[in-house]
Amino acid sequence: MSNSSTNQRGFFFNVDWLTVLLYLTLCAIGWFNIHSAVFDPKHPGFVDFDTNYGKQFIFIMSSIILAIVILLLDNRFFITFASIFYIITVILLIAVLVVGRNVGGNQAWIPLGSFRLQPSEFAKVTTVLLLARYLSGTNIRITEPRSFFSAAAIIGLPMLLIMLQPDTGSTLVFCSLIFVLYREGLSPYFLIIIGLMIVLFVLTLLYNQIYLVIGVVILGLLIMWTLRRFRQVMFTVFIGMLISVAFIFSVKYIYLHVLKQHQKERIDILLGLTTDLRKKGYNVNQSKIAIGSGKLWGKGYLQGTQTKYSFVPEQSTDFIFCTVGEEWGFAGSVVLIGLYLFLLLRLLMLAERQRSPFSRIYGYGVASVLFFHVIINIGMTVGVVPVIGIPLPFISYGGSSLWSFTILLFIMIKLDSNRMGTISPN
């Protein structure tokens, strides 16, 4: 393991302060919007610890302390203890199934006095760490079956445990790590196959599956006839056709017998198969009304009527983007999305300039997780993806999510500060 000591000209000399500034800006935006979302004239102060914005202030201050602690650690600490951290979170994910508290239909929290710990949030950090440690090892090639299935097992174990809670949103976040595997050499055909499966899933719910099967078979036969001189390719197309047909029939079974009733209802509403503006479709409908009412410049801070009268449930957590859209308008929403885009591009730039494979892989893991959270959270508030209940990074209310995102980001900032050194798991 090579030396990764800090620069002698000063510990903070190489810290990427632009990324730190983006982090602090997003936290500040989050706190102001949480304050507005839950504002009560009876508690007009900016820091009232009996309110969500008062508690979020504590979470932000503790996150900053946590970030400083991370920056003081040696780079080797993260790769050395990656396996131990992963095992701890797996144990916590098992424990939450036994002693966890059920909130909103998910048994995902461990009560610790007045605070509730959500292990699934920290599992994202430890999974990215262990995945980076494994993939940066010598003789690991993601194109080889053994390496691929080992990496898939690292990602799949916490996914399985979180699915048992059941927390579909947090489970799906781990799927974003496919981009890490792609960066490390996984064939792009995997991404194409995943995209086609999503399209086929939607088409199966919208149209008669018999017609789809006939269409797939005809398309497959046409491709095979066109490529009849290339027997190996023809065989691959034939196998793909059979898998597609099997997938079409399995979708209905999964939809009818595996998905929960509320999940089916959300998918039906998203695809326009049913309209339910009073029950399952209520959140999304009110969310779109709130965002649309903000128009170009918004109604102004503390002036959101949809926010003030609690028309949108979970206003300070999963649907915090509604407050941004209503009070800051289209312009404010664009600024917030622009900040996220800048942060993601910055993370990719940081990842690519690393000399250590571990740091590069970890950086892509951070970017993938944040990208998924941002796209899905904003997408569900505007009604383009099903409501699966995941927080908007650094903006939504919650201690576990803010701490986990802070740890995730600042480990990357720390690794980047010593990027001229290399770290190896061997």
Coordinates of C-alpha atoms in Angstrom, one line a residue:
M1 CA 0.0 0.0 0.0
S2 CA 1.6 3.3 -1.1
N3 CA 2.0 6.4 0.8
S4 CA -1.0 8.8 0.7
S5 CA 0.1 11.4 3.3
T6 CA -1.2 15.0 3.1
N7 CA 0.6 17.7 1.3
Q8 CA 3.2 19.4 3.5
R9 CA 2.2 22.9 2.5
G10 CA -1.0 22.6 4.5
F11 CA -3.7 20.0 5.0
F12 CA -6.5 21.9 3.3
F13 CA -4.3 23.1 0.4
N14 CA -5.6 20.5 -2.1
V15 CA -9.2 20.3 -1.0
D16 CA -11.6 21.0 -3.9
W17 CA -13.3 24.0 -2.3
L18 CA -15.6 24.5 -5.3
T19 CA -17.3 21.2 -4.5
V20 CA -17.4 22.1 -0.8
L21 CA -19.1 25.4 -1.8
L22 CA -21.6 23.5 -3.9
Y23 CA -22.4 21.3 -1.0
L24 CA -22.9 24.2 1.5
T25 CA -25.0 26.0 -1.1
L26 CA -27.3 23.0 -1.6
C27 CA -27.6 22.5 2.2
A28 CA -28.5 26.2 2.7
I29 CA -31.1 26.0 -0.1
G30 CA -32.5 22.8 1.5
W31 CA -32.7 24.4 5.0
F32 CA -34.5 27.6 3.7
N33 CA -37.0 25.5 1.8
I34 CA -37.7 23.2 4.7
H35 CA -38.2 26.3 6.9
S36 CA -40.7 27.6 4.3
A37 CA -42.5 24.2 3.9
V38 CA -43.2 23.7 7.6
F39 CA -43.3 27.4 8.7
D40 CA -45.7 28.1 11.5
P41 CA -46.4 31.7 12.6
K42 CA -46.5 30.4 16.2
H43 CA -42.8 29.5 15.8
P44 CA -41.4 32.5 13.7
G45 CA -37.8 32.0 14.7
F46 CA -35.2 30.6 12.2
V47 CA -33.9 28.0 14.7
D48 CA -36.6 26.3 16.7
F49 CA -35.5 22.8 17.7
D50 CA -39.2 21.7 18.0
T51 CA -39.7 22.1 14.3
N52 CA -38.2 20.2 11.3
Y53 CA -36.2 23.2 10.2
G54 CA -34.7 23.5 13.7
K55 CA -33.8 19.8 13.6
Q56 CA -32.4 20.1 10.1
F57 CA -30.2 22.9 11.3
I58 CA -28.7 20.5 13.9
F59 CA -28.3 17.9 11.1
I60 CA -26.5 20.4 8.9
M61 CA -24.1 21.5 11.7
S62 CA -23.4 17.9 12.6
S63 CA -22.8 17.0 8.9
I64 CA -20.2 19.8 8.6
I65 CA -18.4 18.4 11.7
L66 CA -18.6 15.0 10.1
A67 CA -17.2 16.4 6.9
I68 CA -14.2 17.9 8.7
V69 CA -13.5 14.6 10.5
I70 CA -13.5 12.8 7.1
L71 CA -11.0 15.3 5.7
L72 CA -8.7 14.7 8.7
L73 CA -8.6 10.9 8.1
D74 CA -5.9 9.2 6.0
N75 CA -7.0 8.0 2.5
R76 CA -6.0 4.5 3.4
F77 CA -8.6 4.4 6.2
F78 CA -11.4 4.1 3.7
I79 CA -10.0 1.3 1.6
T80 CA -8.7 -0.6 4.7
F81 CA -12.1 -0.6 6.5
A82 CA -14.4 -0.8 3.5
S83 CA -15.2 -4.5 4.1
I84 CA -15.8 -3.9 7.8
F85 CA -18.2 -0.9 7.1
Y86 CA -20.0 -3.0 4.6
I87 CA -20.5 -5.9 7.1
I88 CA -21.7 -3.4 9.7
T89 CA -24.4 -2.0 7.4
V90 CA -25.5 -5.5 6.4
I91 CA -25.9 -6.4 10.1
L92 CA -27.9 -3.2 10.6
L93 CA -30.1 -4.0 7.6
I94 CA -30.8 -7.4 9.1
A95 CA -31.4 -5.9 12.5
V96 CA -34.0 -3.4 11.1
L97 CA -36.1 -6.3 9.9
V98 CA -36.3 -7.5 13.5
V99 CA -36.3 -4.4 15.7
G100 CA -37.1 -1.7 13.2
R101 CA -40.0 0.7 13.4
N102 CA -42.6 0.7 10.6
V103 CA -43.2 4.1 9.1
G104 CA -45.5 4.5 6.1
G105 CA -45.5 0.8 5.4
N106 CA -41.7 0.4 5.4
Q107 CA -39.8 -1.2 8.3
A108 CA -36.7 0.8 7.6
W109 CA -35.8 2.7 10.8
I110 CA -34.1 1.7 14.0
P111 CA -35.4 3.9 16.9
L112 CA -32.6 5.5 19.0
G113 CA -34.4 7.6 21.5
S114 CA -36.0 10.5 19.7
F115 CA -33.9 9.9 16.6
R116 CA -34.5 7.2 13.9
L117 CA -31.6 5.7 12.1
Q118 CA -32.1 4.5 8.5
P119 CA -29.4 1.9 7.7
S120 CA -30.3 1.8 4.0
E121 CA -29.0 5.3 3.6
F122 CA -25.6 4.4 4.9
A123 CA -25.6 1.1 2.9
K124 CA -25.2 3.2 -0.2
V125 CA -21.9 4.6 1.1
T126 CA -20.5 1.3 2.2
T127 CA -21.5 -0.5 -1.0
V128 CA -19.8 2.0 -3.1
L129 CA -16.7 1.8 -0.9
L130 CA -16.5 -2.0 -1.1
L131 CA -17.3 -2.1 -4.8
A132 CA -14.4 0.4 -5.4
R133 CA -12.1 -1.7 -3.3
Y134 CA -13.0 -4.9 -5.1
L135 CA -12.9 -3.5 -8.7
S136 CA -9.5 -1.8 -8.0
G137 CA -7.9 -5.1 -7.0
T138 CA -5.3 -6.7 -9.2
N139 CA -6.5 -9.3 -11.8
I140 CA -10.1 -8.0 -11.6
R141 CA -11.7 -7.7 -15.0
I142 CA -15.4 -6.9 -15.0
T143 CA -15.7 -8.6 -18.4
E144 CA -14.9 -11.9 -16.8
P145 CA -17.9 -13.8 -15.3
R146 CA -16.3 -14.3 -11.9
S147 CA -15.5 -10.7 -11.4
F148 CA -18.9 -9.6 -12.8
F149 CA -20.9 -11.9 -10.5
S150 CA -18.7 -10.9 -7.5
A151 CA -19.4 -7.2 -8.1
A152 CA -23.1 -8.0 -8.6
A153 CA -23.2 -9.9 -5.3
I154 CA -21.7 -6.8 -3.5
I155 CA -24.5 -4.7 -4.9
G156 CA -27.2 -7.3 -4.7
L157 CA -26.9 -8.3 -1.0
P158 CA -28.0 -4.9 0.5
M159 CA -30.6 -4.6 -2.3
L160 CA -32.2 -7.8 -1.2
L161 CA -32.3 -6.9 2.5
I162 CA -33.7 -3.4 1.7
M163 CA -36.3 -4.9 -0.5
L164 CA -37.5 -7.1 2.4
Q165 CA -38.3 -3.9 4.4
P166 CA -39.9 -3.3 1.8
D167 CA -38.3 0.0 0.5
T168 CA -38.5 -0.1 -3.3
G169 CA -37.0 3.4 -3.8
S170 CA -33.8 2.7 -1.8
T171 CA -33.5 -0.7 -3.5
L172 CA -33.6 0.8 -7.0
V173 CA -30.8 3.3 -6.1
F174 CA -28.3 0.5 -6.1
C175 CA -29.2 -0.2 -9.8
S176 CA -27.4 3.1 -10.6
L177 CA -24.1 1.4 -9.9
I178 CA -24.4 -0.3 -13.3
F179 CA -22.8 3.0 -14.6
V180 CA -19.7 2.2 -12.5
L181 CA -19.4 -1.2 -14.0
Y182 CA -19.8 0.3 -17.4
R183 CA -17.0 2.8 -16.8
E184 CA -14.8 -0.1 -15.7
G185 CA -15.3 -2.1 -18.9
L186 CA -18.8 -3.7 -18.8
S187 CA -20.2 -4.0 -22.3
P188 CA -22.5 -1.2 -23.4
Y189 CA -24.9 -4.0 -24.6
F190 CA -25.9 -4.4 -20.9
L191 CA -27.2 -0.8 -20.8
I192 CA -29.0 -1.3 -24.1
I193 CA -30.6 -4.5 -22.8
I194 CA -31.7 -2.8 -19.6
G195 CA -33.2 0.0 -21.6
L196 CA -35.0 -2.4 -23.9
M197 CA -36.4 -4.3 -20.9
I198 CA -37.8 -1.1 -19.4
V199 CA -39.5 -0.2 -22.8
L200 CA -40.8 -3.8 -23.1
F201 CA -42.1 -3.6 -19.5
V202 CA -44.1 -0.5 -20.2
L203 CA -45.4 -1.8 -23.5
T204 CA -46.6 -5.0 -21.8
L205 CA -48.6 -3.0 -19.3
L206 CA -50.1 -0.8 -22.1
Y207 CA -50.9 -3.4 -24.7
N208 CA -52.1 -7.0 -25.0
Q209 CA -49.2 -9.3 -24.4
I210 CA -50.2 -11.7 -27.2
Y211 CA -49.8 -8.9 -29.8
L212 CA -46.4 -8.0 -28.3
V213 CA -45.3 -11.6 -28.5
I214 CA -46.3 -11.8 -32.1
G215 CA -44.5 -8.5 -32.8
V216 CA -41.3 -9.7 -31.1
V217 CA -41.4 -13.0 -33.0
I218 CA -41.9 -11.3 -36.4
L219 CA -39.2 -8.8 -35.7
G220 CA -36.8 -11.5 -34.5
L221 CA -37.4 -13.7 -37.6
L222 CA -36.9 -10.7 -39.9
I223 CA -33.6 -9.9 -38.3
M224 CA -32.5 -13.5 -38.5
W225 CA -33.5 -13.7 -42.1
T226 CA -31.5 -10.5 -42.8
L227 CA -28.4 -11.9 -41.0
R228 CA -28.8 -15.5 -42.2
R229 CA -25.2 -15.6 -43.4
F230 CA -24.0 -15.0 -39.9
R231 CA -25.1 -18.1 -38.0
Q232 CA -23.6 -17.0 -34.6
V233 CA -25.4 -13.7 -34.8
M234 CA -28.6 -15.5 -35.8
F235 CA -28.3 -17.8 -32.8
T236 CA -27.8 -14.7 -30.5
V237 CA -30.9 -13.1 -32.0
F238 CA -32.9 -16.3 -31.5
I239 CA -31.9 -16.5 -27.8
G240 CA -32.8 -12.8 -27.4
M241 CA -36.2 -13.4 -29.0
L242 CA -37.0 -16.3 -26.6
I243 CA -35.9 -14.2 -23.6
S244 CA -38.0 -11.3 -24.7
V245 CA -41.1 -13.6 -25.0
A246 CA -40.5 -15.1 -21.6
F247 CA -40.0 -11.5 -20.2
I248 CA -43.3 -10.4 -21.6
F249 CA -45.2 -13.2 -19.9
S250 CA -43.3 -12.7 -16.6
V251 CA -44.2 -9.0 -16.5
K252 CA -47.8 -9.7 -16.0
Y253 CA -47.1 -12.2 -13.2
I254 CA -44.7 -9.8 -11.5
Y255 CA -47.3 -7.0 -11.8
L256 CA -50.2 -9.0 -10.5
H257 CA -48.5 -11.2 -7.8
V258 CA -45.2 -9.5 -6.7
L259 CA -45.8 -5.7 -6.7
K260 CA -47.7 -4.2 -3.8
Q261 CA -51.1 -2.7 -4.4
H262 CA -49.9 0.9 -3.9
Q263 CA -47.0 0.3 -6.3
K264 CA -49.4 -1.0 -9.0
E265 CA -51.7 2.0 -8.5
R266 CA -48.8 4.4 -8.9
I267 CA -47.7 2.7 -12.1
D268 CA -51.2 2.8 -13.5
I269 CA -51.6 6.5 -12.7
L270 CA -48.2 7.2 -14.3
L271 CA -49.1 5.3 -17.5
G272 CA -52.5 6.8 -17.7
L273 CA -54.3 3.5 -17.2
T274 CA -56.4 5.0 -14.4
T275 CA -57.1 8.4 -12.9
D276 CA -57.2 8.8 -9.1
L277 CA -56.8 12.5 -8.1
R278 CA -58.2 11.9 -4.6
K279 CA -56.2 8.9 -3.4
K280 CA -53.1 7.5 -4.9
G281 CA -52.8 10.2 -7.5
Y282 CA -53.4 13.0 -5.0
N283 CA -49.7 13.6 -4.1
V284 CA -48.5 13.9 -7.7
N285 CA -51.5 16.0 -8.8
Q286 CA -51.0 18.5 -6.0
S287 CA -47.3 18.5 -6.6
K288 CA -47.8 19.5 -10.2
I289 CA -50.3 22.2 -9.2
A290 CA -47.8 23.6 -6.7
I291 CA -44.9 23.7 -9.2
G292 CA -47.1 25.1 -12.0
S293 CA -48.5 27.8 -9.8
G294 CA -45.0 29.2 -9.3
K295 CA -44.9 30.2 -13.0
L296 CA -41.6 32.0 -14.0
W297 CA -40.4 33.8 -10.9
G298 CA -42.4 32.1 -8.1
K299 CA -44.7 33.4 -5.4
G300 CA -41.9 34.4 -3.1
Y301 CA -40.4 33.0 0.1
L302 CA -43.0 31.9 2.6
Q303 CA -45.7 32.8 0.1
G304 CA -46.6 29.4 -1.3
T305 CA -50.2 28.6 -0.7
Q306 CA -50.0 24.9 -1.7
T307 CA -47.1 24.7 0.8
K308 CA -48.7 26.7 3.6
Y309 CA -52.0 24.8 3.6
S310 CA -50.3 21.4 3.4
F311 CA -52.0 20.3 0.1
V312 CA -48.9 18.3 -0.8
P313 CA -48.0 15.6 1.8
E314 CA -44.4 14.9 2.7
Q315 CA -43.7 18.6 1.7
S316 CA -40.4 18.8 3.5
T317 CA -39.0 15.4 2.6
D318 CA -39.8 13.5 -0.7
F319 CA -41.7 16.4 -2.2
I320 CA -39.5 19.3 -1.2
F321 CA -39.0 20.3 -4.9
C322 CA -42.6 21.4 -4.9
T323 CA -41.7 24.2 -2.5
V324 CA -38.8 25.3 -4.8
G325 CA -41.1 25.3 -7.8
E326 CA -44.0 27.2 -6.1
E327 CA -42.0 29.8 -4.3
W328 CA -39.0 30.3 -6.6
G329 CA -40.7 29.5 -9.9
F330 CA -39.3 28.1 -13.1
A331 CA -36.2 30.3 -12.7
G332 CA -35.4 28.9 -9.2
S333 CA -36.0 25.3 -10.3
V334 CA -33.6 25.8 -13.2
V335 CA -31.0 27.2 -10.8
L336 CA -31.3 24.3 -8.5
I337 CA -31.1 21.7 -11.3
G338 CA -28.1 23.6 -12.7
L339 CA -26.3 23.4 -9.3
Y340 CA -26.9 19.6 -9.3
L341 CA -25.7 19.3 -12.9
F342 CA -22.6 21.3 -12.0
L343 CA -21.9 19.1 -9.0
L344 CA -22.3 15.9 -11.0
L345 CA -20.0 17.1 -13.8
R346 CA -17.5 18.2 -11.2
L347 CA -17.6 14.8 -9.6
L348 CA -17.0 13.1 -12.9
M349 CA -14.1 15.5 -13.5
L350 CA -12.6 14.7 -10.1
A351 CA -13.0 11.0 -10.7
E352 CA -11.2 11.1 -14.1
R353 CA -8.2 13.0 -12.7
Q354 CA -7.5 10.4 -10.0
R355 CA -4.3 8.3 -10.3
S356 CA -5.7 5.6 -8.0
P357 CA -8.3 3.2 -9.6
F358 CA -10.0 3.0 -6.2
S359 CA -10.6 6.8 -6.1
R360 CA -11.8 6.9 -9.7
I361 CA -14.2 4.0 -9.2
Y362 CA -15.5 5.5 -5.9
G363 CA -16.0 8.9 -7.6
Y364 CA -18.2 7.3 -10.3
G365 CA -20.1 5.6 -7.6
V366 CA -20.8 8.9 -5.9
A367 CA -21.9 10.5 -9.1
S368 CA -24.2 7.6 -10.0
V369 CA -26.0 7.5 -6.7
L370 CA -26.5 11.3 -6.6
F371 CA -27.6 11.3 -10.3
F372 CA -30.3 8.6 -9.6
H373 CA -31.6 10.4 -6.5
V374 CA -31.9 13.8 -8.3
I375 CA -33.5 12.4 -11.5
I376 CA -36.0 10.2 -9.7
N377 CA -37.0 12.6 -7.0
I378 CA -37.6 15.5 -9.3
G379 CA -39.1 13.2 -11.9
M380 CA -41.7 11.9 -9.4
T381 CA -42.7 15.4 -8.3
V382 CA -43.5 16.4 -11.8
G383 CA -45.2 13.1 -12.6
V384 CA -42.9 11.5 -15.1
V385 CA -41.8 8.6 -12.9
P386 CA -43.7 6.6 -10.2
V387 CA -43.6 7.9 -6.7
I388 CA -41.0 5.6 -4.9
G389 CA -40.1 7.9 -2.0
I390 CA -36.4 8.8 -2.1
P391 CA -35.0 12.1 -0.8
L392 CA -33.5 15.0 -2.8
P393 CA -29.8 15.1 -1.9
F394 CA -28.9 17.8 0.6
I395 CA -32.3 19.4 0.2
S396 CA -34.9 17.0 1.8
Y397 CA -35.4 16.9 5.5
G398 CA -33.7 14.0 7.4
G399 CA -30.6 13.3 9.4
S400 CA -29.8 9.8 8.0
S401 CA -30.0 11.0 4.4
L402 CA -28.0 14.2 4.9
W403 CA -25.3 12.4 6.9
S404 CA -25.0 9.6 4.3
F405 CA -24.8 12.0 1.4
T406 CA -22.2 14.1 3.3
I407 CA -20.1 11.0 4.0
L408 CA -20.5 9.9 0.4
L409 CA -19.4 13.2 -1.0
F410 CA -16.6 14.1 1.4
I411 CA -14.9 10.8 1.1
M412 CA -14.5 11.7 -2.6
I413 CA -13.3 15.2 -1.7
K414 CA -10.7 13.7 0.7
L415 CA -9.5 11.1 -1.9
D416 CA -9.2 13.9 -4.4
S417 CA -7.2 16.1 -2.0
N418 CA -4.4 13.4 -2.2
R419 CA -4.9 12.4 -5.8
M420 CA -1.2 12.4 -6.6
G421 CA -0.8 9.4 -4.4
T422 CA -2.2 5.9 -5.2
I423 CA -4.0 3.5 -2.9
S424 CA -4.3 -0.2 -3.5
P425 CA -6.3 -2.9 -1.7
N426 CA -3.4 -5.3 -2.1

